[in-house]
mmCIF file of C-alpha atoms in Angstrom:
data_model
loop_
_atom_site.group_PDB
_atom_site.id
_atom_site.type_symbol
_atom_site.label_atom_id
_atom_site.label_comp_id
_atom_site.label_asym_id
_atom_site.label_seq_id
_atom_site.Cartn_x
_atom_site.Cartn_y
_atom_site.Cartn_z
ATOM 1 C CA MET F 62 149.201 75.000 87.722
ATOM 2 C CA LYS F 63 145.681 74.499 89.038
ATOM 3 C CA ALA F 64 144.359 74.421 85.482
ATOM 4 C CA ILE F 65 146.869 71.705 84.557
ATOM 5 C CA ARG F 66 145.748 69.555 87.510
ATOM 6 C CA VAL F 67 142.076 69.910 86.478
ATOM 7 C CA LEU F 68 142.953 68.920 82.926
ATOM 8 C CA CYS F 69 144.765 65.828 84.169
ATOM 9 C CA VAL F 70 141.764 64.774 86.259
ATOM 10 C CA VAL F 71 139.401 65.202 83.282
ATOM 11 C CA LEU F 72 141.708 63.163 81.027
ATOM 12 C CA ALA F 73 141.896 60.408 83.646
ATOM 13 C CA VAL F 74 138.093 60.218 83.875
ATOM 14 C CA LEU F 75 137.705 60.084 80.095
ATOM 15 C CA LEU F 76 140.285 57.308 79.803
ATOM 16 C CA SER F 77 138.561 55.258 82.516
ATOM 17 C CA LEU F 78 135.138 55.497 80.695
ATOM 18 C CA GLY F 79 136.288 54.961 77.146
ATOM 19 C CA ALA F 80 138.768 52.129 77.413
ATOM 20 C CA CYS F 81 138.832 48.512 78.542
ATOM 21 C CA THR F 82 141.539 46.791 80.491
ATOM 22 C CA PRO F 83 143.456 43.980 78.735
ATOM 23 C CA LYS F 84 141.501 41.498 80.874
ATOM 24 C CA GLU F 85 138.165 42.995 79.756
ATOM 25 C CA GLU F 86 139.290 42.994 76.116
ATOM 26 C CA LYS F 87 140.121 39.287 76.320
ATOM 27 C CA ALA F 88 136.754 38.576 77.970
ATOM 28 C CA GLY F 89 134.969 40.499 75.204
ATOM 29 C CA GLU F 90 136.857 38.619 72.486
ATOM 30 C CA ALA F 91 136.038 35.310 74.162
ATOM 31 C CA ALA F 92 132.355 36.217 74.361
ATOM 32 C CA LYS F 93 132.307 37.129 70.659
ATOM 33 C CA ALA F 94 134.013 33.861 69.721
ATOM 34 C CA ASP F 95 131.549 31.894 71.858
ATOM 35 C CA ALA F 96 128.612 33.677 70.214
ATOM 36 C CA ALA F 97 130.012 32.909 66.758
ATOM 37 C CA VAL F 98 130.326 29.212 67.610
ATOM 38 C CA LYS F 99 126.758 29.121 68.947
ATOM 39 C CA SER F 100 125.531 30.874 65.802
ATOM 40 C CA GLU F 101 127.259 28.312 63.568
ATOM 41 C CA GLU F 102 125.831 25.476 65.654
ATOM 42 C CA ALA F 103 122.316 26.908 65.370
ATOM 43 C CA ALA F 104 122.526 27.505 61.603
ATOM 44 C CA PRO F 105 121.912 23.873 60.507
ATOM 45 C CA ALA F 106 118.835 23.620 62.749
ATOM 46 C CA GLN F 107 117.421 26.860 61.355
ATOM 47 C CA ALA F 108 118.053 25.716 57.798
ATOM 48 C CA ALA F 109 116.254 22.445 58.496
ATOM 49 C CA ALA F 110 113.217 24.301 59.835
ATOM 50 C CA THR F 111 112.943 26.562 56.784
ATOM 51 C CA GLY F 112 112.650 24.031 53.970
ATOM 52 C CA PRO F 113 110.206 24.388 51.076
ATOM 53 C CA SER F 114 106.607 24.758 52.239
ATOM 54 C CA PRO F 115 103.773 22.937 50.446
ATOM 55 C CA GLU F 116 101.539 25.061 48.247
ATOM 56 C CA VAL F 117 98.044 24.474 46.902
ATOM 57 C CA LEU F 118 96.356 25.937 43.847
ATOM 58 C CA ILE F 119 92.729 26.902 44.429
ATOM 59 C CA LYS F 120 90.795 27.282 41.170
ATOM 60 C CA THR F 121 87.439 29.029 41.415
ATOM 61 C CA SER F 122 84.774 30.213 39.006
ATOM 62 C CA MET F 123 86.198 33.717 39.488
ATOM 63 C CA GLY F 124 89.882 32.929 39.035
ATOM 64 C CA GLU F 125 92.650 31.102 40.854
ATOM 65 C CA PHE F 126 95.126 31.737 43.640
ATOM 66 C CA VAL F 127 97.994 29.930 45.360
ATOM 67 C CA VAL F 128 98.280 29.346 49.096
ATOM 68 C CA GLU F 129 101.515 28.501 50.903
ATOM 69 C CA LEU F 130 100.971 26.277 53.954
ATOM 70 C CA ARG F 131 103.008 26.230 57.182
ATOM 71 C CA PRO F 132 103.388 22.689 58.535
ATOM 72 C CA ASP F 133 106.421 23.884 60.508
ATOM 73 C CA LEU F 134 104.049 25.897 62.694
ATOM 74 C CA THR F 135 100.765 23.981 62.506
ATOM 75 C CA PRO F 136 101.467 20.373 61.448
ATOM 76 C CA VAL F 137 98.115 18.893 62.511
ATOM 77 C CA THR F 138 96.106 21.587 60.719
ATOM 78 C CA VAL F 139 98.108 21.359 57.489
ATOM 79 C CA GLU F 140 97.953 17.559 57.447
ATOM 80 C CA ASN F 141 94.186 17.710 57.964
ATOM 81 C CA PHE F 142 93.704 20.300 55.192
ATOM 82 C CA LEU F 143 95.882 18.370 52.737
ATOM 83 C CA SER F 144 93.967 15.156 53.445
ATOM 84 C CA TYR F 145 90.811 16.872 52.147
ATOM 85 C CA VAL F 146 92.770 18.287 49.200
ATOM 86 C CA ASP F 147 94.131 14.851 48.222
ATOM 87 C CA GLU F 148 90.662 13.316 48.479
ATOM 88 C CA GLY F 149 89.191 15.954 46.158
ATOM 89 C CA PHE F 150 86.780 16.931 48.925
ATOM 90 C CA TYR F 151 86.798 20.631 48.061
ATOM 91 C CA ASP F 152 86.088 20.175 44.353
ATOM 92 C CA GLY F 153 82.623 21.521 43.610
ATOM 93 C CA LYS F 154 82.199 23.216 46.973
ATOM 94 C CA ILE F 155 81.538 26.974 47.159
ATOM 95 C CA PHE F 156 82.502 30.046 49.100
ATOM 96 C CA HIS F 157 79.237 30.111 51.006
ATOM 97 C CA ARG F 158 79.918 33.014 53.397
ATOM 98 C CA VAL F 159 81.405 36.197 52.009
ATOM 99 C CA ILE F 160 81.765 39.431 53.987
ATOM 100 C CA ASP F 161 83.705 42.230 52.336
ATOM 101 C CA GLY F 162 86.149 43.825 54.762
ATOM 102 C CA PHE F 163 86.292 40.626 56.824
ATOM 103 C CA MET F 164 86.792 37.250 55.114
ATOM 104 C CA ILE F 165 85.583 34.707 52.547
ATOM 105 C CA GLN F 166 84.640 31.256 53.884
ATOM 106 C CA GLY F 167 84.240 28.006 51.970
ATOM 107 C CA GLY F 168 84.943 24.322 51.736
ATOM 108 C CA GLY F 169 81.790 23.035 53.419
ATOM 109 C CA PHE F 170 78.765 23.433 51.139
ATOM 110 C CA ASP F 171 77.933 22.833 47.491
ATOM 111 C CA ALA F 172 75.832 25.213 45.396
ATOM 112 C CA ASP F 173 72.639 23.691 46.846
ATOM 113 C CA MET F 174 73.923 24.345 50.377
ATOM 114 C CA LYS F 175 74.370 20.629 51.031
ATOM 115 C CA GLN F 176 77.243 19.287 53.112
ATOM 116 C CA ASP F 177 79.310 16.111 52.849
ATOM 117 C CA ALA F 178 80.505 14.071 55.806
ATOM 118 C CA THR F 179 83.903 15.129 57.162
ATOM 119 C CA HIS F 180 86.675 13.579 59.194
ATOM 120 C CA ASP F 181 86.780 14.020 62.960
ATOM 121 C CA PRO F 182 87.509 17.525 64.314
ATOM 122 C CA ILE F 183 91.124 18.431 64.990
ATOM 123 C CA VAL F 184 92.978 20.121 67.832
ATOM 124 C CA ASN F 185 93.109 23.914 67.613
ATOM 125 C CA GLU F 186 96.694 25.023 66.953
ATOM 126 C CA ALA F 187 95.915 28.751 67.166
ATOM 127 C CA PRO F 188 98.627 29.326 69.830
ATOM 128 C CA LYS F 189 101.269 28.232 67.289
ATOM 129 C CA GLY F 190 99.760 29.618 64.092
ATOM 130 C CA LEU F 191 100.212 32.797 62.104
ATOM 131 C CA GLU F 192 98.371 35.983 62.974
ATOM 132 C CA ASN F 193 95.048 36.427 61.201
ATOM 133 C CA LEU F 194 96.321 39.083 58.819
ATOM 134 C CA ALA F 195 95.016 39.921 55.349
ATOM 135 C CA GLY F 196 95.794 37.060 52.978
ATOM 136 C CA THR F 197 96.120 34.321 55.591
ATOM 137 C CA ILE F 198 94.062 31.137 55.433
ATOM 138 C CA ALA F 199 92.536 29.854 58.678
ATOM 139 C CA MET F 200 90.241 27.063 59.837
ATOM 140 C CA ALA F 201 86.595 27.835 60.533
ATOM 141 C CA ARG F 202 85.046 26.290 63.624
ATOM 142 C CA THR F 203 82.048 26.438 65.938
ATOM 143 C CA GLY F 204 82.089 27.861 69.453
ATOM 144 C CA GLU F 205 83.932 24.729 70.550
ATOM 145 C CA ILE F 206 87.696 25.290 70.527
ATOM 146 C CA ASP F 207 88.637 21.954 68.926
ATOM 147 C CA SER F 208 85.829 21.684 66.364
ATOM 148 C CA ALA F 209 87.461 22.520 62.997
ATOM 149 C CA THR F 210 86.984 19.954 60.231
ATOM 150 C CA ALA F 211 87.049 21.003 56.566
ATOM 151 C CA GLN F 212 85.800 24.573 56.293
ATOM 152 C CA PHE F 213 88.359 27.343 55.948
ATOM 153 C CA PHE F 214 88.369 31.080 55.421
ATOM 154 C CA ILE F 215 90.712 33.647 53.959
ATOM 155 C CA ASN F 216 91.109 36.957 55.753
ATOM 156 C CA VAL F 217 90.686 40.007 53.528
ATOM 157 C CA LYS F 218 91.834 42.401 56.259
ATOM 158 C CA ASP F 219 93.923 42.220 59.423
ATOM 159 C CA ASN F 220 91.523 40.497 61.842
ATOM 160 C CA TYR F 221 93.505 40.731 65.058
ATOM 161 C CA PHE F 222 90.474 39.818 67.157
ATOM 162 C CA LEU F 223 90.659 36.291 65.718
ATOM 163 C CA ASN F 224 94.145 35.702 67.126
ATOM 164 C CA HIS F 225 94.899 33.530 70.146
ATOM 165 C CA VAL F 226 94.915 35.313 73.513
ATOM 166 C CA PRO F 227 96.953 33.309 76.080
ATOM 167 C CA GLY F 228 95.046 32.379 79.205
ATOM 168 C CA ASN F 229 91.655 33.347 77.759
ATOM 169 C CA GLN F 230 89.532 30.369 76.694
ATOM 170 C CA LYS F 231 86.873 32.689 75.251
ATOM 171 C CA LYS F 232 89.515 34.166 72.946
ATOM 172 C CA PHE F 233 91.396 31.002 72.107
ATOM 173 C CA GLY F 234 91.450 32.103 68.477
ATOM 174 C CA TYR F 235 91.318 30.665 64.972
ATOM 175 C CA VAL F 236 94.368 28.908 63.609
ATOM 176 C CA ALA F 237 95.912 30.601 60.567
ATOM 177 C CA PHE F 238 98.022 27.951 58.834
ATOM 178 C CA GLY F 239 99.206 29.599 55.610
ATOM 179 C CA ARG F 240 98.913 32.619 53.364
ATOM 180 C CA VAL F 241 97.987 33.523 49.795
ATOM 181 C CA VAL F 242 101.205 34.063 47.826
ATOM 182 C CA GLN F 243 99.694 34.529 44.349
ATOM 183 C CA GLY F 244 96.327 35.799 43.170
ATOM 184 C CA MET F 245 95.213 37.866 46.155
ATOM 185 C CA ASP F 246 93.374 40.074 43.659
ATOM 186 C CA VAL F 247 91.047 37.123 43.015
ATOM 187 C CA VAL F 248 90.318 36.830 46.752
ATOM 188 C CA TYR F 249 89.453 40.533 46.930
ATOM 189 C CA ARG F 250 87.225 40.162 43.863
ATOM 190 C CA ILE F 251 85.333 37.321 45.526
ATOM 191 C CA ALA F 252 84.953 39.420 48.681
ATOM 192 C CA LYS F 253 83.028 42.049 46.735
ATOM 193 C CA VAL F 254 80.319 39.834 45.202
ATOM 194 C CA GLU F 255 76.689 40.557 45.975
ATOM 195 C CA THR F 256 75.330 38.407 48.787
ATOM 196 C CA GLY F 257 71.992 37.599 50.369
ATOM 197 C CA VAL F 258 70.106 35.050 52.468
ATOM 198 C CA LYS F 259 69.674 31.456 51.339
ATOM 199 C CA GLY F 260 67.642 29.243 53.659
ATOM 200 C CA TYR F 261 69.134 29.513 57.124
ATOM 201 C CA TYR F 262 72.339 31.105 55.872
ATOM 202 C CA ARG F 263 73.318 34.751 55.517
ATOM 203 C CA ASP F 264 76.051 36.386 53.427
ATOM 204 C CA VAL F 265 75.695 33.777 50.677
ATOM 205 C CA PRO F 266 76.822 34.954 47.202
ATOM 206 C CA LYS F 267 73.789 35.355 44.949
ATOM 207 C CA THR F 268 75.836 33.900 42.100
ATOM 208 C CA PRO F 269 77.674 30.858 43.491
ATOM 209 C CA VAL F 270 81.458 31.207 43.702
ATOM 210 C CA ILE F 271 82.456 27.635 42.951
ATOM 211 C CA ILE F 272 85.681 26.002 44.100
ATOM 212 C CA GLU F 273 86.439 24.046 40.949
ATOM 213 C CA SER F 274 89.485 22.278 42.404
ATOM 214 C CA VAL F 275 92.161 22.440 45.074
ATOM 215 C CA THR F 276 95.410 20.672 44.182
ATOM 216 C CA ARG F 277 98.966 20.571 45.427
ATOM 217 C CA VAL F 278 101.295 22.745 43.384
ATOM 218 C CA GLY F 279 103.760 20.506 41.540
ATOM 219 C CA ALA F 280 101.678 17.344 42.049
ATOM 220 C CA ALA F 281 101.540 15.000 39.062
ATOM 221 C CA GLU F 282 98.289 15.347 37.153
#
């Protein structure tokens, strides 16, 4: 008899832990329905934010690669970069700073290490940009946070130390505004060229790596 009473108590406890009351079931169903409605409402907004991203084709003396840009994250940076692209500013420039295991930097100098005038510097959108991972393209700048103009670099490894650190002005970061989606092997090949010192500049390829052109993918020729 005592054993039967114990069994009844155990069954009662199990039933209380494993089941919901009708009221709780209705509340759960209502919550699920509400979540479904919210999900459907959010879907159009998400679709609008994930439209086709602009791409640029970068042709160099060592091959070509395609970069997908992210204006949804960094609109000012992408608009600035594309303004130089559309003007043909990058044509004939070089990758003037190449460090294997770090990045390749270009878009500022020609083969004689001469620079052209640029537009005004832009605001640094590092807090909104991508992480500086291998294959991402980012804006080069001076020690001033909002000093980027035309020069860019492509990370050849995950450079986490270049990312934005909230609340730390000394580690504000470098804005990554796109990534290489085709031809990363060309980027790695460029990263391995022999470099030296040219004038005031270090890590300059001994044989110039020329940026022959940068054009929008799909643009009419």
